[in-house]
Every structure is written in C-alpha cells, then in structure tokens.
Amino acid sequence: MKKGSVRQYFPGSNSCEGFYSLWDYNVNNLEKLIILKGGPGTGKSTFLSYVTKEMTARGHNTELLWCSSDADSLDGVIFRDIGIGIVDGTAPHLRDPKYPGVVDKLVNLGNFWNEELLLESRTDIINLTDQNKELYRKTYAKMKEAKEYHDKLEQLYMEGMNWSAIDKMTDQLINDFFGAYPDNKDGGLVQEIRRFAGASTPQGPVNYLDELLSGATRKFILKGRAGTGKSTLTKKIAQAANEKGFTVEYYHCSFDPHSIDNIYIPKLGICLIDGTPPHEKDPGPDDTVLDMFKFMSEKVYRKNLSKIEETDANYQHSFLESLDILKECKAVHDELEKCYVKAMSFKEVDHVREMVLEEILAFAGKLGV
C-alpha cells in the first residue's frame, strides 16, 4: 500500500502579541475532533506520533501540526481525507469540546498518573510552572519591544517609497493572475486557510514553506526591507483571489501575525513568497523576483540610513534576547515534564491509544477510505 502524503506547519506561534493561535482555521469543520488533555510529559505528543505513523502507513494523507515552543513536539494531527483530527487541548492552545459526543471527544491522559507519586513533586511542579509562566511573560515582553523597533524601522523605509508605482505593479499582477476569470458573484463559499509555515523555536528557526508550496508552478519572490510593501501587496493579491472565488492559503509571519509572509492559490498554482531575512529565499531559474526596494527613494534612504542601521540593530538585539529566553522556557518545561513522566502509567496510555486508533480506522472504514 502506498504511504499517505504529509504536510507540516505550525497552527500557533510565540509572537510579539504573545501566543497567537490560528488553530480554528485548521480544525473547524472536521467530522470528528479528539482532544487530548493532561499535564506536560503525559504522552500527548507520543500519542499523536504513533497514530500518525499508523495512519500514514495505511495510505491516509496527514497534516502535522507542530509546537512552536518545541520543534520536536507534535500539537496535533489531521487526516483531512476522513475528516478526523487529534489535538493537544492544553494551554496555551486550550481547547474544550464544542459539540461533545457528536463531534468532539475528550481523552484525558491525566487519568493515568499516580497522584501519590505526583504529590511527591508538588513543590517542584508549582515552582517550575510559575517559573515557566514568568519566563514566557519576559519572552513576549522582549518580542513586543522588538516589534516597536521594527515599526520604527518600517516608518523609516515607508517615508521614501513610491506607493503609486507599487499600486500600479499590484494592479498589473492582479490582472495577470485573475483577469480572465469572472467575479464570484454568486457569493459561494471561499475557503481561507491560515497557518504559520515556520516559527522561531527554542531549537532555532524551523520552516516548512518549500514543502507546503511544492505544488506551485508560478513562484513570485518578493525582495525588499521592512515597510517596503511586501505584505500589503500580498494581501491585495489574496483579496483579489477571494473575490474571484479562489481558495487561498495564507502563511502568516510568526513574529508579527498580522503580517502575511506568503500566500498560495492552489487552483492556479500561484504563490507569493517573502524572500527576505529571516526567511531568505533565493529565486530559482523559473521564479519571478519582485524587487520592492527599487521603489525606494535613494535620497530618503541616504538621509535615514544612520537611523535605519541603529533601529535595525536595536530590533535584532531585542528579538535575539527574546529567543534566548524562549530557550529557558523549554529548559524549565523539560524539567516539569520529568515530574509527570515518573508518575505516569504509560501502559494504560498505550491501551487508550490503540482504542483511539481502532475508532479512527472504523470511522474510515464506514467512509470506504
């Protein structure tokens, strides 16, 4: 049997606004959603990995939803061909059943810990939990500080941009992409898929963009600096696609989730990619480069250059500090996991895992998949 395909992305991100969730765009409208509960170290990620392996081996296409606070940990898995998902429903992506029993099913792995053993680590658990919470507060405060510098950086570039010329190029692209297609006048449902293709994790930057856009046949690589209009142009192209009735995959910036780094229009095979650092993308021989910096006034750029360099240095410093604190968060979380691991009965977790797998296979069997 041919193995199923795998797509990978992040449904949430540690951002300048704190933890930012795009979960609903990916797990809503499933036929069945299994929500895992339990403390850290109770086996949720291992549970997800096991079911993924078994279902993929049986030919089911799989979406892997990774954790931005630990790039090696799964937060969810979706088998889109049968409409079933399994997710970690604990903080920060807290999820409770919306339609209990008919759509959502709760599986509490906390039922399989030994409370007496857990109480032996009571003081450590409380201290580590509080420490972790404070470290995340500091992480987000530093990211917010970095965003303030980034906003100033954008303003320094925006001052010199020729926006009318950018608007003209945008209109030309819209006409090129969609001019031959009628408007979606019947008001039919247009699907918006929103995800993070990458994230800054404690293990370093992780990005699945190349894999996610592997089906694209026309790639447009945007080059430029902060504030040169890359995200604005991308949003306008996406809006035009929606008006024509095309499904759009939006890939948000993990640092500033209100900014769109990339879009993909599957039916047309068109994608726009922000190819600037920290997610630098070199164009291939068949890719088209859209150089936004060519619309920058040389005079204004020279005037602002010293401020640009100073502000960029401050932004980089604050952002890198936030990532250092994020590494501390993971170190503390790893210690917290150890407290729970030693109190768990993983034999019972394995039994429930097999029961859930059988339930999913039975559901797929009824669909004839």
Short mmCIF file of C-alpha atoms in Angstrom, two decimals:
data_model
loop_
_atom_site.label_atom_id
_atom_site.label_comp_id
_atom_site.label_asym_id
_atom_site.label_seq_id
_atom_site.Cartn_x
_atom_site.Cartn_y
_atom_site.Cartn_z
CA MET A 1 0.00 0.00 0.00
CA LYS A 2 1.26 3.45 -0.92
CA LYS A 3 2.01 5.66 2.08
CA GLY A 4 -0.07 8.80 2.50
CA SER A 5 1.35 12.26 1.90
CA VAL A 6 2.39 14.53 4.77
CA ARG A 7 2.04 18.32 5.10
CA GLN A 8 3.61 20.11 8.06
CA TYR A 9 3.02 23.53 9.60
CA PHE A 10 2.56 25.47 12.84
CA PRO A 11 -1.01 26.33 13.95
CA GLY A 12 0.24 28.76 16.60
CA SER A 13 3.24 30.95 17.28
CA ASN A 14 5.09 32.77 20.04
CA SER A 15 4.74 36.30 18.68
CA CYS A 16 5.00 39.97 19.58
CA GLU A 17 1.37 39.67 20.73
CA GLY A 18 2.00 36.65 22.92
CA PHE A 19 0.88 33.20 21.87
CA TYR A 20 -1.09 33.69 18.66
CA SER A 21 -3.45 30.95 17.52
CA LEU A 22 -4.61 30.04 14.02
CA TRP A 23 -5.97 26.71 15.25
CA ASP A 24 -9.60 27.37 14.36
CA TYR A 25 -8.76 27.85 10.68
CA ASN A 26 -7.40 24.31 10.59
CA VAL A 27 -9.54 22.17 12.91
CA ASN A 28 -13.00 23.67 12.49
CA ASN A 29 -15.44 21.80 10.23
CA LEU A 30 -13.92 18.40 10.91
CA GLU A 31 -16.31 15.47 11.28
CA LYS A 32 -14.59 14.35 14.46
CA LEU A 33 -12.07 16.05 16.76
CA ILE A 34 -10.33 14.11 19.51
CA ILE A 35 -8.99 16.44 22.22
CA LEU A 36 -6.15 15.22 24.41
CA LYS A 37 -5.86 16.57 27.95
CA GLY A 38 -3.19 16.02 30.58
CA GLY A 39 -0.14 17.71 32.05
CA PRO A 40 3.28 18.03 30.42
CA GLY A 41 5.02 14.70 29.98
CA THR A 42 1.81 12.66 29.95
CA GLY A 43 2.47 11.32 26.44
CA LYS A 44 0.31 13.53 24.22
CA SER A 45 2.96 14.13 21.55
CA THR A 46 3.97 10.44 21.55
CA PHE A 47 0.29 9.52 21.24
CA LEU A 48 -0.02 11.78 18.17
CA SER A 49 3.19 10.47 16.60
CA TYR A 50 2.08 6.85 16.94
CA VAL A 51 -1.35 7.41 15.36
CA THR A 52 0.29 9.44 12.58
CA LYS A 53 2.69 6.61 11.75
CA GLU A 54 -0.09 4.03 11.67
CA MET A 55 -2.47 6.11 9.55
CA THR A 56 0.17 7.27 7.08
CA ALA A 57 1.30 3.67 6.60
CA ARG A 58 -2.30 2.84 5.67
CA GLY A 59 -2.29 5.45 2.92
CA HIS A 60 -4.06 8.34 4.67
CA ASN A 61 -2.89 11.87 3.91
CA THR A 62 -1.72 13.59 7.05
CA GLU A 63 -1.23 17.14 8.32
CA LEU A 64 1.25 17.51 11.17
CA LEU A 65 0.67 20.49 13.46
CA TRP A 66 3.91 21.29 15.27
CA CYS A 67 4.55 23.10 18.55
CA SER A 68 6.33 26.48 18.25
CA SER A 69 7.69 26.10 21.79
CA ASP A 70 9.30 22.74 21.00
CA ALA A 71 10.01 21.97 17.34
CA ASP A 72 10.24 18.25 18.12
CA SER A 73 6.80 18.06 19.71
CA LEU A 74 3.52 17.50 17.88
CA ASP A 75 0.48 19.52 18.96
CA GLY A 76 -1.96 17.96 16.53
CA VAL A 77 -2.58 15.76 13.53
CA ILE A 78 -5.35 15.93 10.92
CA PHE A 79 -6.46 13.22 8.50
CA ARG A 80 -8.27 15.50 6.11
CA ASP A 81 -9.45 12.71 3.77
CA ILE A 82 -11.66 11.27 6.52
CA GLY A 83 -12.33 14.50 8.41
CA ILE A 84 -10.70 13.50 11.69
CA GLY A 85 -8.23 15.42 13.85
CA ILE A 86 -6.47 14.78 17.14
CA VAL A 87 -5.16 17.80 19.05
CA ASP A 88 -3.41 18.71 22.27
CA GLY A 89 -6.12 20.68 24.06
CA THR A 90 -3.96 22.05 26.87
CA ALA A 91 -2.61 25.60 27.33
CA PRO A 92 -1.57 27.74 25.54
CA HIS A 93 -3.80 26.32 22.79
CA LEU A 94 -6.58 25.47 25.21
CA ARG A 95 -9.49 23.68 23.58
CA ASP A 96 -12.60 22.19 25.11
CA PRO A 97 -15.36 20.25 23.36
CA LYS A 98 -17.71 22.48 21.39
CA TYR A 99 -20.08 19.69 20.34
CA PRO A 100 -19.40 16.97 22.94
CA GLY A 101 -20.17 13.45 21.84
CA VAL A 102 -21.26 14.27 18.29
CA VAL A 103 -18.06 15.93 17.03
CA ASP A 104 -15.64 16.36 19.92
CA LYS A 105 -14.30 13.59 22.09
CA LEU A 106 -12.22 14.20 25.22
CA VAL A 107 -9.35 11.86 26.11
CA ASN A 108 -7.77 12.75 29.45
CA LEU A 109 -4.31 11.22 29.85
CA GLY A 110 -4.24 12.69 33.34
CA ASN A 111 -6.41 9.76 34.37
CA PHE A 112 -3.32 7.56 34.16
CA TRP A 113 -0.97 9.25 36.58
CA ASN A 114 -0.34 8.10 40.14
CA GLU A 115 -1.46 11.02 42.27
CA GLU A 116 0.59 9.92 45.27
CA LEU A 117 3.77 9.88 43.18
CA LEU A 118 2.82 13.22 41.65
CA LEU A 119 2.34 14.78 45.08
CA GLU A 120 5.94 13.92 45.92
CA SER A 121 6.91 16.50 43.31
CA ARG A 122 4.28 19.04 44.38
CA THR A 123 6.69 21.81 45.31
CA ASP A 124 8.79 21.32 42.17
CA ILE A 125 5.70 21.31 39.93
CA ILE A 126 4.35 24.53 41.43
CA ASN A 127 7.72 26.30 41.29
CA LEU A 128 8.53 25.16 37.75
CA THR A 129 5.03 26.05 36.48
CA ASP A 130 5.26 29.55 37.96
CA GLN A 131 8.81 29.97 36.66
CA ASN A 132 7.74 28.92 33.17
CA LYS A 133 4.85 31.39 33.19
CA GLU A 134 7.17 34.24 34.18
CA LEU A 135 9.71 33.33 31.50
CA TYR A 136 7.02 33.39 28.82
CA ARG A 137 5.93 36.79 30.08
CA LYS A 138 9.51 38.02 29.63
CA THR A 139 9.73 36.40 26.19
CA TYR A 140 6.64 38.19 24.97
CA ALA A 141 7.73 41.49 26.53
CA LYS A 142 11.00 41.31 24.60
CA MET A 143 9.18 40.42 21.40
CA LYS A 144 6.87 43.38 21.92
CA GLU A 145 9.92 45.60 22.41
CA ALA A 146 11.43 44.21 19.20
CA LYS A 147 8.16 44.93 17.36
CA GLU A 148 8.28 48.56 18.48
CA TYR A 149 11.73 48.91 16.93
CA HIS A 150 10.51 47.10 13.83
CA ASP A 151 7.60 49.54 13.47
CA LYS A 152 10.05 52.45 13.62
CA LEU A 153 12.19 50.73 11.01
CA GLU A 154 9.18 50.35 8.73
CA GLN A 155 8.40 54.06 9.04
CA LEU A 156 11.93 54.99 8.00
CA TYR A 157 11.58 52.98 4.80
CA MET A 158 7.93 53.89 4.13
CA GLU A 159 8.86 57.57 4.01
CA GLY A 160 10.76 57.03 0.78
CA MET A 161 8.52 54.55 -1.03
CA ASN A 162 6.76 55.33 -4.32
CA TRP A 163 3.37 53.91 -3.37
CA SER A 164 1.62 54.89 -6.60
CA ALA A 165 4.16 52.87 -8.59
CA ILE A 166 3.68 49.91 -6.24
CA ASP A 167 -0.10 50.16 -6.65
CA LYS A 168 0.35 50.13 -10.44
CA MET A 169 2.50 46.99 -10.28
CA THR A 170 -0.03 45.35 -7.94
CA ASP A 171 -2.89 46.08 -10.37
CA GLN A 172 -0.85 44.60 -13.22
CA LEU A 173 -0.26 41.42 -11.24
CA ILE A 174 -3.95 41.13 -10.34
CA ASN A 175 -4.90 41.50 -13.98
CA ASP A 176 -2.26 38.93 -14.99
CA PHE A 177 -3.42 36.40 -12.39
CA PHE A 178 -7.20 36.85 -12.48
CA GLY A 179 -8.17 38.98 -15.49
CA ALA A 180 -9.52 36.01 -17.41
CA TYR A 181 -11.78 34.84 -14.55
CA PRO A 182 -15.27 36.16 -13.68
CA ASP A 183 -16.06 37.55 -10.24
CA ASN A 184 -17.54 35.21 -7.64
CA LYS A 185 -20.91 36.93 -7.94
CA ASP A 186 -22.96 34.02 -6.63
CA GLY A 187 -21.38 34.53 -3.23
CA GLY A 188 -20.19 30.94 -2.99
CA LEU A 189 -18.09 29.92 -0.01
CA VAL A 190 -14.45 30.83 -0.42
CA GLN A 191 -12.15 28.95 1.91
CA GLU A 192 -9.43 30.80 3.81
CA ILE A 193 -6.65 28.60 5.17
CA ARG A 194 -4.37 30.37 7.64
CA ARG A 195 -1.20 28.88 9.08
CA PHE A 196 2.38 29.58 10.07
CA ALA A 197 4.80 27.96 7.64
CA GLY A 198 7.65 28.48 10.09
CA ALA A 199 8.44 29.57 13.61
CA SER A 200 11.30 30.72 15.80
CA THR A 201 11.59 27.80 18.21
CA PRO A 202 13.94 27.05 21.12
CA GLN A 203 15.82 24.76 18.72
CA GLY A 204 16.21 27.60 16.20
CA PRO A 205 14.20 28.65 13.13
CA VAL A 206 12.11 25.88 11.55
CA ASN A 207 10.35 26.35 8.22
CA TYR A 208 8.20 24.02 6.11
CA LEU A 209 7.47 26.53 3.33
CA ASP A 210 9.21 24.71 0.46
CA GLU A 211 7.22 21.57 1.22
CA LEU A 212 3.93 23.47 1.58
CA LEU A 213 4.43 25.23 -1.75
CA SER A 214 5.76 22.21 -3.65
CA GLY A 215 2.70 22.21 -5.92
CA ALA A 216 3.20 25.81 -7.08
CA THR A 217 4.04 26.29 -10.76
CA ARG A 218 4.41 30.10 -10.70
CA LYS A 219 6.51 31.48 -7.86
CA PHE A 220 6.96 35.20 -7.22
CA ILE A 221 9.73 36.07 -4.75
CA LEU A 222 9.35 39.45 -3.04
CA LYS A 223 12.56 41.21 -2.08
CA GLY A 224 12.84 44.41 -0.06
CA ARG A 225 13.11 45.69 3.50
CA ALA A 226 10.72 46.29 6.38
CA GLY A 227 8.00 48.71 5.33
CA THR A 228 8.53 48.37 1.57
CA GLY A 229 5.03 46.98 0.99
CA LYS A 230 5.60 43.23 0.65
CA SER A 231 2.81 42.17 3.00
CA THR A 232 0.42 44.83 1.68
CA LEU A 233 0.91 43.70 -1.91
CA THR A 234 0.46 40.07 -0.89
CA LYS A 235 -2.79 40.84 0.96
CA LYS A 236 -4.19 42.69 -2.07
CA ILE A 237 -3.42 39.72 -4.34
CA ALA A 238 -5.12 37.40 -1.83
CA GLN A 239 -8.19 39.63 -1.63
CA ALA A 240 -8.45 39.68 -5.42
CA ALA A 241 -8.22 35.87 -5.47
CA ASN A 242 -11.04 35.63 -2.92
CA GLU A 243 -13.21 37.96 -5.00
CA LYS A 244 -12.73 35.59 -7.94
CA GLY A 245 -13.74 32.64 -5.79
CA PHE A 246 -10.32 31.00 -5.34
CA THR A 247 -9.22 29.30 -2.13
CA VAL A 248 -6.15 31.00 -0.68
CA GLU A 249 -3.62 29.57 1.76
CA TYR A 250 -2.27 32.37 3.95
CA TYR A 251 1.06 31.91 5.72
CA HIS A 252 1.39 34.47 8.48
CA CYS A 253 4.57 35.95 9.93
CA SER A 254 5.34 34.10 13.15
CA PHE A 255 6.80 37.25 14.76
CA ASP A 256 4.05 39.65 13.64
CA PRO A 257 0.96 37.52 12.90
CA HIS A 258 -0.93 40.43 11.31
CA SER A 259 1.65 40.44 8.54
CA ILE A 260 1.33 37.92 5.70
CA ASP A 261 4.64 36.43 4.57
CA ASN A 262 3.34 34.11 1.84
CA ILE A 263 0.18 33.10 0.00
CA TYR A 264 -0.61 30.12 -2.20
CA ILE A 265 -3.54 29.81 -4.62
CA PRO A 266 -3.63 26.04 -5.25
CA LYS A 267 -6.06 26.02 -8.18
CA LEU A 268 -3.85 28.43 -10.15
CA GLY A 269 -0.52 27.13 -8.86
CA ILE A 270 0.48 30.70 -7.95
CA CYS A 271 2.38 31.65 -4.81
CA LEU A 272 3.93 34.86 -3.48
CA ILE A 273 6.86 34.45 -1.11
CA ASP A 274 8.56 36.97 1.15
CA GLY A 275 12.16 36.10 0.34
CA THR A 276 13.86 38.47 2.79
CA PRO A 277 15.62 37.64 6.10
CA PRO A 278 14.98 35.95 8.47
CA HIS A 279 13.31 33.63 5.93
CA GLU A 280 15.55 34.47 2.98
CA LYS A 281 14.61 32.72 -0.24
CA ASP A 282 16.81 32.67 -3.31
CA PRO A 283 14.84 32.54 -6.57
CA GLY A 284 15.04 29.51 -8.82
CA PRO A 285 15.62 29.78 -12.58
CA ASP A 286 11.86 29.86 -13.31
CA ASP A 287 10.87 32.17 -10.44
CA THR A 288 9.94 35.83 -10.83
CA VAL A 289 11.55 38.37 -8.48
CA LEU A 290 9.50 41.39 -7.37
CA ASP A 291 12.05 43.90 -6.07
CA MET A 292 10.16 46.29 -3.79
CA PHE A 293 13.30 48.20 -2.87
CA LYS A 294 13.53 49.61 -6.40
CA PHE A 295 10.60 51.86 -5.45
CA MET A 296 12.64 53.40 -2.62
CA SER A 297 13.87 56.99 -2.96
CA GLU A 298 17.69 56.95 -2.89
CA LYS A 299 17.66 60.44 -1.38
CA VAL A 300 15.37 59.47 1.51
CA TYR A 301 17.28 56.22 2.05
CA ARG A 302 20.59 58.05 2.39
CA LYS A 303 19.01 60.60 4.74
CA ASN A 304 17.62 57.89 7.02
CA LEU A 305 20.47 55.40 6.74
CA SER A 306 22.08 56.05 10.14
CA LYS A 307 18.68 55.82 11.88
CA ILE A 308 17.87 52.66 9.89
CA GLU A 309 21.10 50.98 10.99
CA GLU A 310 20.64 51.98 14.63
CA THR A 311 16.98 50.92 14.74
CA ASP A 312 17.68 47.63 12.98
CA ALA A 313 20.45 46.85 15.46
CA ASN A 314 18.07 47.50 18.36
CA TYR A 315 15.40 45.33 16.77
CA GLN A 316 17.82 42.45 16.20
CA HIS A 317 19.13 42.72 19.77
CA SER A 318 15.67 42.62 21.37
CA PHE A 319 14.48 39.81 19.10
CA LEU A 320 17.52 37.63 19.79
CA GLU A 321 17.10 38.26 23.52
CA SER A 322 13.52 37.00 23.28
CA LEU A 323 14.73 33.78 21.64
CA ASP A 324 17.29 33.26 24.41
CA ILE A 325 14.51 33.50 27.00
CA LEU A 326 12.39 31.12 24.91
CA LYS A 327 15.18 28.55 25.22
CA GLU A 328 14.98 28.96 29.00
CA CYS A 329 11.23 28.32 28.79
CA LYS A 330 11.85 24.98 27.14
CA ALA A 331 14.53 24.01 29.66
CA VAL A 332 12.10 24.63 32.51
CA HIS A 333 9.31 22.82 30.68
CA ASP A 334 11.59 19.80 30.21
CA GLU A 335 12.14 19.65 33.98
CA LEU A 336 8.40 19.94 34.55
CA GLU A 337 7.78 17.04 32.19
CA LYS A 338 10.12 14.83 34.23
CA CYS A 339 7.90 15.31 37.30
CA TYR A 340 4.92 13.91 35.43
CA VAL A 341 6.72 11.19 33.48
CA LYS A 342 7.77 9.34 36.63
CA ALA A 343 4.15 9.32 37.86
CA MET A 344 2.58 8.05 34.64
CA SER A 345 1.30 4.59 33.75
CA PHE A 346 2.21 4.63 30.05
CA LYS A 347 0.94 1.07 29.66
CA GLU A 348 -2.59 2.41 30.22
CA VAL A 349 -1.91 5.33 27.85
CA ASP A 350 -0.83 2.82 25.19
CA HIS A 351 -4.06 0.91 25.66
CA VAL A 352 -6.18 4.04 25.14
CA ARG A 353 -4.04 4.97 22.15
CA GLU A 354 -4.85 1.63 20.50
CA MET A 355 -8.55 2.11 21.21
CA VAL A 356 -8.49 5.57 19.60
CA LEU A 357 -6.66 4.20 16.55
CA GLU A 358 -9.26 1.43 16.17
CA GLU A 359 -12.02 4.03 16.43
CA ILE A 360 -10.44 6.14 13.69
CA LEU A 361 -9.92 3.12 11.42
CA ALA A 362 -13.54 2.08 11.94
CA PHE A 363 -14.67 5.60 11.03
CA ALA A 364 -12.53 5.49 7.88
CA GLY A 365 -13.94 2.07 7.05
CA LYS A 366 -17.51 3.38 7.12
CA LEU A 367 -16.45 6.03 4.60
CA GLY A 368 -14.85 3.36 2.44
CA VAL A 369 -11.47 5.11 2.67
#
